[in-house]
Amino acid sequence: MPPCRRVGGHVGAARAAAPVAAAVTAARRGGPFPWAMDGFVGRAAPRPAAQAGSALLPALHLPLLPPHLYRPATSHEYKLNFRKSKEACLSYIQDAMLQKQWKRAAEFLTFYIESLEKDFSTEYVGPSEMIWRIGTEILCHHSHSSMKEFNSFIEQMKTLGVKRYLKVCLEHAFHLLCNGRTDEAYQNLSLAESWRFGEQTTAQDKELKLIQAYRGLLDYYSWSKQKNVLLEYERGGFEDLSVEQEMHSSFRKAAVNLKEIIQIPGVWDLFVKCYVDLLEFYGDHDEARQVLSEYAYNSKFPANPNAHVYLYQFLKRHGEPKKSLISVLKILHDIVPSHELMIDFNIMLQKSKKRKKRRLGLEVIFAALDYAGWKENVKAWSCLARQVKQIIISEKHPDWIKQEWNSRKDWWPTFHFSRYLAKRNWQENESLAYEKAVVAGILLGKDCKYFKYVSHQGCKDQKKRFRTLKKFVNKHSSVYLRISGLSDSSV
Amino acid sequence: MKDEILCNFWRRYLQKSQQAYCNRPAGEAIKVLSGCDSSTDVDSEPERPSLLHLLSFSESDGDLLTDCSFGSSIGKVSESTSVCSGSVDGSLHLMKNQKDKLRMSMPMTLSFCYMALLWLREPMTLSDLLRFVVEGHIPYLNVFQCFPEKMKLYGLDLKIFCVESWPVYEEVYDKMLQLAAFLELPRFPDITDSCFLHPDMLCMKYLMEANLPDELHNWTCRVVKKIRIGEADFLTFAPGNKSTRKVKYDVLAAAVIVVVLKLLFLLNDHYEWLLSDFAEERNKNNKEDGLYFEFRKWCKIIKGSLDVEQKKLDEERAKYLWRCEKPLFYSAKKKSKVLKRRQIVVNLQNQFGKLSGSVQPAEKPHPSSFQLNWSEENTDGSCFHGHSLKGILQEKCGLLTAMNPDYWLCTVKLCTEKLCGHLAHYRDLDFPQSYHFVLRLFSFLLRIQPSYIHEEVCMIEHKLFNKKLYKKPKYSPGQRK
């Protein structure tokens, strides 16, 4: 609390000067009133801005300053006007929304709405957009609101701002889709697609493209529904020409839209998948492959690991030779070393006859296990274990392991092979512990904490494979020395 | 009677500013009909086609206030209408040169009202008036709704009539001073002891509203008497006399109460709590003999009510509806757009209004002079009117004086009003919290900034301690007089 300033010294009171009675010192309970409790000055209570300090501070005497500017004038900042009132209203709305008090938010929104009638063109977000977004939120969450109300609200929002028309349409369509009303969404999108408004059409080109894309997607969706229906019929032995024709027409519409959209640089994962699905059904594999290659390799498109995944999956489906699969996955490895397909990649590479490929396989699996998400992946560890074991047994290329281990020997022991992990792995997952123990034994020698603990536990439990493991590691203990570079002799 | 007063003021204004009632009003473009040459049409109430100010309010609170309604009208202007404003001289009005600061505007109408009230010595202070305006009891915001049908407003009239902010106390008050000087009004009727605006009366009212003991009233009267602010000469408004400081009655009364509290409780964040402890002890032991006033308890209760009221006020401010059913528009072209927008707004308001689930209040509460009410019948002991100040007073030479021997001045030296417009400046961090709290209470009641009350407090203190502050040294050789 600020100390009281005895301004002007001890000015004697105009009343009696009798000393404070001793009675006053009696029973002093607690402290003074806790002013610091809750906000002393109310939230909207304004503070007079730019007030000069008390008269104790000397006046500012800049040489050329005219005298009437020595002290700043009080601004009328606290003057309540339309703008301030609406700002305060908006902050109340935001508070209510953050606390999920939808009724209260709706109440304050009712009072905010009239700011539509005033021009706020200098604001970053104008009131009409504000009202659209807030209104949508409230109508989504309020217990009493219905789809009908929502629709009528959105229709009004559409008329409010021409510059935002397509965006509102798009979001409306999303909302309808989220609520399962695909037909309405389709109608809205079709309507929006045919909207033309002079300059605005070109200005809102992006939204228009998105609308086309989603309409294509909905066409695909209806195609796929019809396809399923047909398949059902076939199984049941029926035939229905009308459904078939509808299906084909949906296909045509979808294909046209999707093809156009995919050519625009961007991330179109969902659309690409659907398009490829369509093409595959009608047997146009070449086109499909071309689309996927474009999507993955065209430099104009942003780097997208999913593109490579789709391409890989497609090639695999169609029985392409391993060479092309490996080349696709190689790129994926470069982009995302921790991708889940790395295991498949490694398996493919291990089986290869070419030395380079096997070398790459080792690199791949080591790289994958660098990531924390793979720490407990038994399959990955088993791949690594198998490959490392194989190399040791064949006594060819132990330098591969040395190279890979060089950059990792500082941190892998604590990362993967600590004693705590040993205990935990043993408790939770014995196979994991086994595979890791294999790797630990070879890379860190038989004296490493992990190997010792796990093998001891395993042998205690009379598990055969652990005994074999122990023997194996003991046999090849010199390898460890070579790998870790402790011994002078190099292979 | 009241109509006449305001009418007279109004006519005088128009005459002085040469807008009507004179031989050659400003602006040659307007052809003046001959009928307005004379300036003595006092009794008739002619219907004038353009700008018609219709201000009416009614309030019922106690016996002191009576229903009054008054209207005013201005001089005739020609029938040739200009296209850019619904009113004939709207454009002219706004084009006037900047020197003429006394252009009519919405806050000015309030200055007129207040002047009339002051002349009549009505029991309504300026802060009350402004509060009624904000609460909607006096049409101000969308006053054109009350205009007769044939008056159409558009174009530049909007700048005048489309109100976008609430009037500020200081602005209205200053305008009133300027106006009174401009109209060269004589000295207003005297303000005497029995008048509502006299500090004694106003102090009583504010003491009741602030839930302070009635005994404090003796003290306020003593202070008023000592610094002689209760005299008619000091209080009465005399526009021609430039040397006397003009009095803001409500702020003055509040400041007197603050000074009395400082005298009795010191308000230095320490002493008042000591006194309060003492009173509490005594009250615990001795319940029958009338309770002593406990500062701490009072603070707690007041703070509670104040916070609640302040919160309500803040929400009311945020919820304020500035537009009304009858929209204004600049020109006929924009009319359709404005109306369409209005329609959308109304639809949306209905839609969300249904969702908000709140029950619309059936009617506005009646305007009342008191914002906080405390009554002795409350059993929770939250009313302090009857409490006694015995614990902090002592008897000396047959006179009751405060036990508190000290006093701290808010400021040693007053600012020059001409330089910065104020006698003193206020920053709440520089002063004790108790003092700030008391200022905050009164600033809420009067709806003004605490610095204004602080200024008045400084002024009163300087008057009170005049002798001690401005002690002249006995010998002053070589010092210029």
Coordinates of C-alpha atoms in Angstrom, one line a residue, chain B:
Chain B
M1 CA -44.0 29.5 -16.0
K2 CA -41.2 27.3 -16.7
D3 CA -41.9 27.3 -20.4
E4 CA -41.6 31.0 -20.3
I5 CA -38.2 31.0 -18.7
L6 CA -36.7 28.5 -21.1
C7 CA -38.4 30.2 -24.0
N8 CA -37.0 33.5 -23.0
F9 CA -33.5 32.1 -22.7
W10 CA -33.9 30.5 -26.0
R11 CA -35.1 33.6 -27.8
R12 CA -32.5 35.6 -26.2
Y13 CA -29.9 33.2 -27.5
L14 CA -31.2 33.4 -31.0
Q15 CA -31.3 37.1 -30.9
K16 CA -27.7 37.3 -29.6
S17 CA -26.4 34.9 -32.1
Q18 CA -28.4 36.5 -34.8
Q19 CA -30.2 33.5 -36.0
A20 CA -33.6 35.0 -35.7
Y21 CA -35.6 37.7 -34.1
C22 CA -33.5 40.3 -35.7
N23 CA -33.4 42.4 -38.7
R24 CA -30.9 40.7 -40.7
P25 CA -30.0 37.1 -39.7
A26 CA -26.7 35.7 -40.8
G27 CA -26.7 34.1 -44.2
E28 CA -28.0 36.0 -47.1
A29 CA -29.2 32.9 -48.9
I30 CA -32.2 32.6 -46.7
K31 CA -35.0 34.9 -47.4
V32 CA -36.5 35.9 -44.2
L33 CA -40.2 36.5 -44.0
S34 CA -41.1 39.8 -42.5
G35 CA -43.1 38.2 -39.6
C36 CA -40.1 37.7 -37.5
D37 CA -38.9 41.2 -37.2
S38 CA -40.4 41.8 -33.8
S39 CA -38.9 40.2 -30.8
T40 CA -41.6 40.5 -28.3
D41 CA -43.8 37.7 -29.1
V42 CA -43.7 36.3 -25.7
D43 CA -47.0 34.8 -25.1
S44 CA -47.9 33.2 -28.3
E45 CA -46.7 29.8 -29.2
P46 CA -46.6 29.8 -32.9
E47 CA -46.0 26.7 -34.8
R48 CA -42.8 26.9 -36.5
P49 CA -42.1 24.5 -39.4
S50 CA -38.5 23.7 -38.8
L51 CA -36.2 22.8 -36.0
L52 CA -38.4 22.1 -33.0
H53 CA -36.9 21.1 -29.8
L54 CA -39.2 19.2 -27.7
L55 CA -37.7 18.2 -24.4
S56 CA -39.9 16.7 -21.8
F57 CA -39.3 14.8 -18.8
S58 CA -41.4 13.7 -15.9
E59 CA -40.2 12.5 -12.6
S60 CA -41.8 11.7 -9.4
D61 CA -39.9 11.6 -6.3
G62 CA -41.0 13.1 -3.1
D63 CA -42.8 16.3 -2.7
L64 CA -40.0 18.5 -3.9
L65 CA -40.1 17.6 -7.5
T66 CA -43.1 18.4 -9.6
D67 CA -44.0 17.5 -13.1
C68 CA -42.7 20.0 -15.5
S69 CA -42.6 20.0 -19.2
F70 CA -41.4 22.8 -21.4
G71 CA -40.7 23.3 -25.0
S72 CA -39.0 25.9 -26.9
S73 CA -39.2 27.1 -30.4
I74 CA -37.1 29.2 -32.6
G75 CA -37.7 31.8 -35.1
K76 CA -39.2 31.5 -38.5
V77 CA -37.2 30.8 -41.5
S78 CA -38.1 30.8 -45.1
E79 CA -39.9 28.1 -46.9
S80 CA -37.2 27.5 -49.4
T81 CA -35.7 24.2 -48.4
S82 CA -32.3 23.2 -49.2
V83 CA -31.7 19.7 -50.5
C84 CA -28.8 18.7 -48.3
S85 CA -30.6 18.9 -45.1
G86 CA -34.1 18.3 -43.9
S87 CA -33.9 21.4 -41.8
V88 CA -33.6 24.6 -43.6
D89 CA -30.6 26.0 -42.0
G90 CA -28.8 22.8 -41.2
S91 CA -26.0 23.3 -43.6
L92 CA -25.7 26.9 -42.7
H93 CA -25.5 25.9 -39.1
L94 CA -22.6 23.7 -39.6
M95 CA -20.8 26.0 -42.0
K96 CA -20.6 28.7 -39.5
N97 CA -17.2 30.0 -38.8
Q98 CA -15.3 28.2 -36.0
K99 CA -15.0 31.3 -34.0
D100 CA -18.6 31.0 -33.0
K101 CA -18.3 28.4 -30.4
L102 CA -21.7 28.7 -29.1
R103 CA -23.3 26.8 -31.9
M104 CA -26.3 24.9 -30.8
S105 CA -25.7 21.2 -30.2
M106 CA -27.2 18.5 -28.3
P107 CA -25.1 19.0 -25.1
M108 CA -26.0 22.7 -25.4
T109 CA -29.6 21.8 -25.0
L110 CA -28.7 20.3 -21.7
S111 CA -26.9 23.4 -20.7
F112 CA -30.0 25.4 -21.5
C113 CA -32.0 23.1 -19.3
Y114 CA -29.6 23.3 -16.5
M115 CA -29.6 27.0 -16.6
A116 CA -33.3 27.1 -16.5
L117 CA -33.3 24.7 -13.5
L118 CA -30.8 26.9 -11.7
W119 CA -32.8 30.0 -12.3
L120 CA -35.8 28.3 -10.8
R121 CA -33.7 26.8 -8.1
E122 CA -35.1 23.4 -8.7
P123 CA -33.9 20.5 -6.5
M124 CA -32.0 18.9 -9.2
T125 CA -28.2 19.1 -9.6
L126 CA -26.4 18.8 -12.9
S127 CA -25.2 15.3 -12.1
D128 CA -28.8 14.3 -11.5
L129 CA -29.8 15.8 -14.7
L130 CA -27.1 14.0 -16.7
R131 CA -27.9 10.7 -14.9
F132 CA -31.6 11.0 -15.9
V133 CA -30.5 11.6 -19.5
V134 CA -28.4 8.5 -19.5
E135 CA -31.1 6.4 -17.9
G136 CA -33.4 7.6 -20.6
H137 CA -35.9 9.5 -18.6
I138 CA -35.1 12.6 -20.6
P139 CA -35.2 12.2 -24.4
Y140 CA -31.8 12.9 -25.7
L141 CA -30.4 10.0 -27.6
N142 CA -33.0 9.7 -30.3
V143 CA -34.9 12.9 -29.7
F144 CA -36.0 13.2 -33.2
Q145 CA -38.5 10.4 -32.5
C146 CA -40.5 13.0 -30.6
F147 CA -40.5 15.5 -33.4
P148 CA -43.8 16.0 -35.3
E149 CA -44.3 14.2 -38.5
K150 CA -43.8 17.0 -40.9
M151 CA -40.3 17.6 -39.7
K152 CA -38.0 15.5 -41.7
L153 CA -34.4 15.1 -40.9
Y154 CA -31.8 14.1 -43.3
G155 CA -28.5 15.1 -44.7
L156 CA -26.4 17.3 -42.5
D157 CA -29.0 17.4 -39.8
L158 CA -27.6 14.0 -38.9
K159 CA -24.5 15.6 -37.6
I160 CA -26.4 17.5 -35.1
F161 CA -29.1 15.1 -34.1
C162 CA -27.4 11.8 -34.4
V163 CA -26.0 11.5 -30.9
E164 CA -23.1 9.2 -30.6
S165 CA -21.8 9.9 -27.1
W166 CA -23.1 10.8 -23.7
P167 CA -22.7 14.3 -22.5
V168 CA -19.9 14.9 -20.1
Y169 CA -20.4 16.9 -16.9
E170 CA -17.6 19.4 -17.5
E171 CA -18.5 20.0 -21.0
V172 CA -22.1 20.8 -20.2
Y173 CA -21.1 22.9 -17.3
D174 CA -18.6 24.9 -19.2
K175 CA -21.0 25.5 -22.0
M176 CA -23.5 26.8 -19.5
L177 CA -21.0 29.3 -18.2
Q178 CA -20.2 30.5 -21.6
L179 CA -23.8 30.6 -22.5
A180 CA -24.7 32.7 -19.5
A181 CA -22.0 35.1 -20.3
F182 CA -23.0 35.3 -23.9
L183 CA -26.6 36.0 -23.1
E184 CA -25.6 38.6 -20.6
L185 CA -27.9 37.3 -18.0
P186 CA -28.2 39.1 -14.7
R187 CA -27.4 37.6 -11.3
F188 CA -29.5 34.5 -10.8
P189 CA -31.9 34.2 -7.8
D190 CA -30.1 33.8 -4.5
I191 CA -29.4 30.4 -3.1
T192 CA -30.2 30.5 0.5
D193 CA -30.1 28.1 3.4
S194 CA -33.5 26.6 2.6
C195 CA -32.6 25.9 -1.0
F196 CA -31.9 22.4 -2.1
L197 CA -28.7 23.4 -3.7
H198 CA -27.2 24.8 -0.5
P199 CA -24.3 22.7 0.7
D200 CA -26.0 21.9 4.0
M201 CA -29.0 20.3 2.2
L202 CA -27.0 18.5 -0.4
C203 CA -24.6 17.2 2.2
M204 CA -27.5 15.8 4.1
K205 CA -28.7 14.1 1.0
Y206 CA -25.3 12.6 0.2
L207 CA -24.7 11.5 3.7
M208 CA -27.9 9.6 3.6
E209 CA -27.1 8.1 0.3
A210 CA -23.6 7.1 1.4
N211 CA -24.9 5.5 4.5
L212 CA -23.0 7.7 6.9
P213 CA -24.1 8.6 10.3
D214 CA -26.4 11.6 10.6
E215 CA -24.1 13.1 13.2
L216 CA -21.7 13.9 10.5
H217 CA -24.1 16.6 9.3
N218 CA -23.1 18.8 12.2
W219 CA -19.6 18.6 11.1
T220 CA -20.3 19.4 7.5
C221 CA -22.3 22.4 8.6
R222 CA -19.4 23.6 10.7
V223 CA -17.0 23.3 7.9
V224 CA -19.3 25.1 5.5
K225 CA -19.7 27.8 8.0
K226 CA -16.1 28.2 8.7
I227 CA -15.0 28.6 5.1
R228 CA -18.1 30.6 4.4
I229 CA -19.2 28.7 1.4
G230 CA -22.8 28.7 2.7
E231 CA -23.2 32.3 1.9
A232 CA -25.6 33.5 -0.8
D233 CA -22.9 35.6 -2.4
F234 CA -20.6 32.7 -2.9
L235 CA -23.2 30.2 -4.1
T236 CA -25.3 32.3 -6.3
F237 CA -24.5 32.3 -10.0
A238 CA -23.6 35.7 -11.4
P239 CA -22.6 35.3 -15.0
G240 CA -21.3 38.8 -15.3
N241 CA -18.9 38.6 -12.5
K242 CA -15.8 37.0 -13.9
S243 CA -13.7 37.1 -10.8
T244 CA -15.7 34.8 -8.6
R245 CA -15.2 31.1 -9.0
K246 CA -18.2 29.3 -10.3
V247 CA -19.7 26.7 -8.0
K248 CA -20.6 23.1 -8.8
Y249 CA -23.0 22.4 -6.1
D250 CA -23.0 18.7 -6.1
V251 CA -19.2 18.3 -6.3
L252 CA -18.8 20.9 -3.6
A253 CA -21.1 19.0 -1.2
A254 CA -19.4 15.7 -1.9
A255 CA -16.0 17.4 -1.3
V256 CA -17.2 18.8 2.0
I257 CA -18.1 15.3 3.1
V258 CA -14.7 14.0 2.1
V259 CA -13.0 16.7 4.0
V260 CA -15.0 16.0 7.1
L261 CA -14.1 12.3 6.8
K262 CA -10.5 13.2 6.6
L263 CA -10.8 15.5 9.6
L264 CA -12.4 12.8 11.7
F265 CA -10.7 9.7 10.4
L266 CA -7.5 11.0 8.8
L267 CA -7.8 8.4 6.1
N268 CA -4.1 7.6 5.9
D269 CA -4.7 3.8 5.7
H270 CA -3.8 3.4 9.3
Y271 CA -5.5 5.7 11.7
E272 CA -9.0 4.9 10.6
W273 CA -8.5 1.2 11.2
L274 CA -7.3 1.9 14.7
L275 CA -10.4 3.9 15.4
S276 CA -12.5 1.2 13.9
D277 CA -10.9 -1.5 16.1
F278 CA -11.7 0.6 19.1
A279 CA -15.3 1.1 18.1
E280 CA -15.7 -2.6 17.3
E281 CA -14.5 -3.6 20.7
R282 CA -16.8 -1.2 22.4
N283 CA -19.7 -2.4 20.3
K284 CA -19.1 -6.0 21.2
N285 CA -19.2 -5.3 24.8
N286 CA -22.0 -2.8 24.9
K287 CA -24.9 -3.6 22.6
E288 CA -27.7 -1.6 24.2
D289 CA -26.4 1.9 24.3
G290 CA -26.5 2.6 20.6
L291 CA -23.8 1.5 18.3
Y292 CA -20.6 3.4 17.5
F293 CA -19.7 3.9 14.0
E294 CA -17.2 1.4 12.7
F295 CA -15.3 2.5 9.7
R296 CA -14.3 -1.0 8.7
K297 CA -17.7 -2.3 8.7
W298 CA -19.0 0.6 6.7
C299 CA -16.3 0.2 4.1
K300 CA -17.1 -3.5 3.7
I301 CA -20.8 -2.9 3.2
I302 CA -20.4 0.1 1.0
K303 CA -17.8 -1.7 -1.1
G304 CA -20.1 -4.6 -1.6
S305 CA -23.0 -2.5 -2.8
L306 CA -20.7 -0.3 -4.8
D307 CA -19.2 -3.2 -6.6
V308 CA -22.6 -4.6 -7.4
E309 CA -23.9 -1.3 -8.7
Q310 CA -20.7 -0.6 -10.6
K311 CA -20.9 -4.0 -12.3
K312 CA -24.6 -3.3 -13.2
L313 CA -23.7 0.0 -14.6
D314 CA -20.9 -1.4 -16.7
E315 CA -23.2 -4.0 -18.1
E316 CA -25.8 -1.4 -18.8
R317 CA -23.3 0.7 -20.6
A318 CA -22.3 -2.2 -22.7
K319 CA -25.9 -3.1 -23.5
Y320 CA -26.9 0.4 -24.6
L321 CA -28.9 0.6 -27.7
W322 CA -28.1 3.7 -29.6
R323 CA -30.3 3.4 -32.6
C324 CA -34.0 3.3 -32.6
E325 CA -36.9 2.2 -34.8
K326 CA -36.9 5.3 -36.9
P327 CA -33.6 5.4 -38.7
L328 CA -31.9 8.5 -40.1
F329 CA -30.4 8.6 -43.5
Y330 CA -28.4 11.0 -45.5
S331 CA -30.3 11.2 -48.6
A332 CA -33.2 9.6 -50.4
K333 CA -30.8 7.4 -52.3
K334 CA -29.4 5.8 -49.2
K335 CA -32.8 5.4 -47.7
S336 CA -33.5 2.0 -49.1
K337 CA -30.1 0.7 -48.0
V338 CA -30.5 2.0 -44.5
L339 CA -34.0 0.6 -44.2
K340 CA -32.9 -2.8 -45.4
R341 CA -30.0 -2.8 -43.0
R342 CA -32.4 -1.8 -40.2
Q343 CA -34.6 -4.7 -41.1
I344 CA -31.7 -7.2 -40.9
V345 CA -30.7 -5.8 -37.6
V346 CA -34.2 -6.1 -36.2
N347 CA -34.4 -9.7 -37.5
L348 CA -31.2 -10.7 -35.9
Q349 CA -32.0 -9.0 -32.7
N350 CA -35.2 -11.0 -32.5
Q351 CA -33.5 -14.2 -33.3
F352 CA -30.9 -13.8 -30.7
G353 CA -33.2 -12.2 -28.3
K354 CA -35.2 -15.4 -28.2
L355 CA -32.1 -17.4 -27.5
S356 CA -31.0 -15.2 -24.7
G357 CA -33.9 -16.3 -22.7
S358 CA -33.9 -13.1 -20.7
V359 CA -37.2 -11.6 -19.8
Q360 CA -37.5 -8.1 -21.1
P361 CA -38.1 -5.7 -18.2
A362 CA -41.7 -4.6 -18.5
E363 CA -41.1 -0.9 -17.9
K364 CA -38.3 1.4 -16.9
P365 CA -38.1 2.1 -13.2
H366 CA -39.1 5.6 -12.2
P367 CA -36.4 8.1 -12.0
S368 CA -35.3 8.5 -8.5
S369 CA -33.0 10.9 -6.8
F370 CA -31.3 8.3 -4.7
Q371 CA -29.3 5.5 -6.1
L372 CA -28.4 3.7 -3.0
N373 CA -31.0 3.2 -0.3
W374 CA -30.4 2.3 3.2
S375 CA -33.1 1.9 5.8
E376 CA -33.1 1.4 9.5
E377 CA -35.6 -1.3 9.4
N378 CA -33.1 -3.7 7.9
T379 CA -32.2 -6.2 10.5
D380 CA -28.8 -7.0 9.1
G381 CA -27.4 -3.9 10.6
S382 CA -26.3 -2.4 7.3
C383 CA -27.7 1.0 7.9
F384 CA -25.3 3.4 9.6
H385 CA -27.5 6.4 9.8
G386 CA -28.2 6.2 13.5
H387 CA -24.7 5.3 14.6
S388 CA -22.9 7.6 16.9
L389 CA -19.5 9.2 16.5
K390 CA -18.8 9.2 20.2
G391 CA -15.8 7.0 19.9
I392 CA -13.8 9.4 17.9
L393 CA -14.9 12.7 19.5
Q394 CA -13.9 14.3 22.7
E395 CA -15.1 17.3 24.6
K396 CA -12.9 20.3 24.9
C397 CA -13.9 23.7 26.1
G398 CA -17.5 22.8 25.8
L399 CA -17.1 22.0 22.1
L400 CA -16.9 18.6 20.5
T401 CA -13.7 18.0 18.7
A402 CA -12.1 15.1 16.9
M403 CA -9.6 13.0 18.7
N404 CA -7.6 12.9 15.5
P405 CA -4.9 15.5 15.9
D406 CA -3.5 15.3 12.4
Y407 CA -4.4 16.2 8.9
W408 CA -2.7 15.8 5.6
L409 CA -3.3 18.1 2.7
C410 CA -4.0 16.7 -0.6
T411 CA -1.7 19.3 -2.2
V412 CA 0.4 22.0 -0.9
K413 CA 0.0 24.3 -3.8
L414 CA -2.9 24.7 -6.1
C415 CA -2.4 24.8 -9.8
T416 CA -3.2 27.9 -11.8
E417 CA -6.5 27.2 -13.3
K418 CA -5.8 29.3 -16.4
L419 CA -2.8 27.1 -17.4
C420 CA -4.2 23.7 -17.2
G421 CA -7.8 24.1 -16.5
H422 CA -7.7 22.5 -13.1
L423 CA -6.7 23.3 -9.6
A424 CA -5.2 20.0 -8.8
H425 CA -4.5 16.7 -10.5
Y426 CA -5.3 13.3 -9.2
R427 CA -3.6 10.0 -9.6
D428 CA -4.9 7.3 -7.4
L429 CA -1.6 5.7 -6.8
D430 CA -0.3 8.8 -5.0
F431 CA -3.0 8.7 -2.3
P432 CA -4.1 6.4 0.4
Q433 CA -6.5 3.6 -0.5
S434 CA -9.1 4.8 1.9
Y435 CA -9.1 8.2 0.4
H436 CA -9.4 6.7 -3.0
F437 CA -12.2 4.5 -1.9
V438 CA -14.2 7.5 -0.6
L439 CA -13.6 9.4 -3.8
R440 CA -14.6 6.4 -5.8
L441 CA -17.9 6.2 -3.9
F442 CA -18.8 9.8 -4.6
S443 CA -17.6 9.6 -8.2
F444 CA -20.0 6.7 -8.7
L445 CA -22.9 8.6 -7.2
L446 CA -22.3 11.7 -9.2
R447 CA -21.1 9.9 -12.3
I448 CA -18.0 12.0 -12.6
Q449 CA -14.3 11.4 -12.5
P450 CA -12.7 11.3 -9.0
S451 CA -10.3 14.0 -10.0
Y452 CA -13.1 16.6 -10.0
I453 CA -14.0 15.8 -6.4
H454 CA -10.3 15.8 -5.5
E455 CA -10.0 19.2 -7.0
E456 CA -12.8 20.6 -4.9
V457 CA -11.4 18.9 -1.8
C458 CA -8.1 20.7 -2.4
M459 CA -9.9 24.0 -2.8
I460 CA -11.8 23.5 0.4
E461 CA -8.7 22.5 2.3
H462 CA -6.8 25.5 1.2
K463 CA -9.7 27.7 2.3
L464 CA -9.8 25.9 5.6
F465 CA -6.1 26.0 6.4
N466 CA -5.6 29.4 4.7
K467 CA -4.0 31.0 7.7
K468 CA -1.5 28.3 8.2
L469 CA -0.6 27.9 4.6
Y470 CA -0.2 31.5 3.6
K471 CA 1.5 32.7 6.7
K472 CA 3.3 35.8 5.8
P473 CA 6.8 36.3 7.3
K474 CA 7.0 39.1 9.8
Y475 CA 10.0 40.7 8.3
S476 CA 10.6 40.7 4.7
P477 CA 13.2 43.2 3.8
G478 CA 13.8 43.5 0.1
Q479 CA 11.0 41.3 -0.9
R480 CA 8.7 42.8 -3.5
K481 CA 5.1 43.2 -2.5

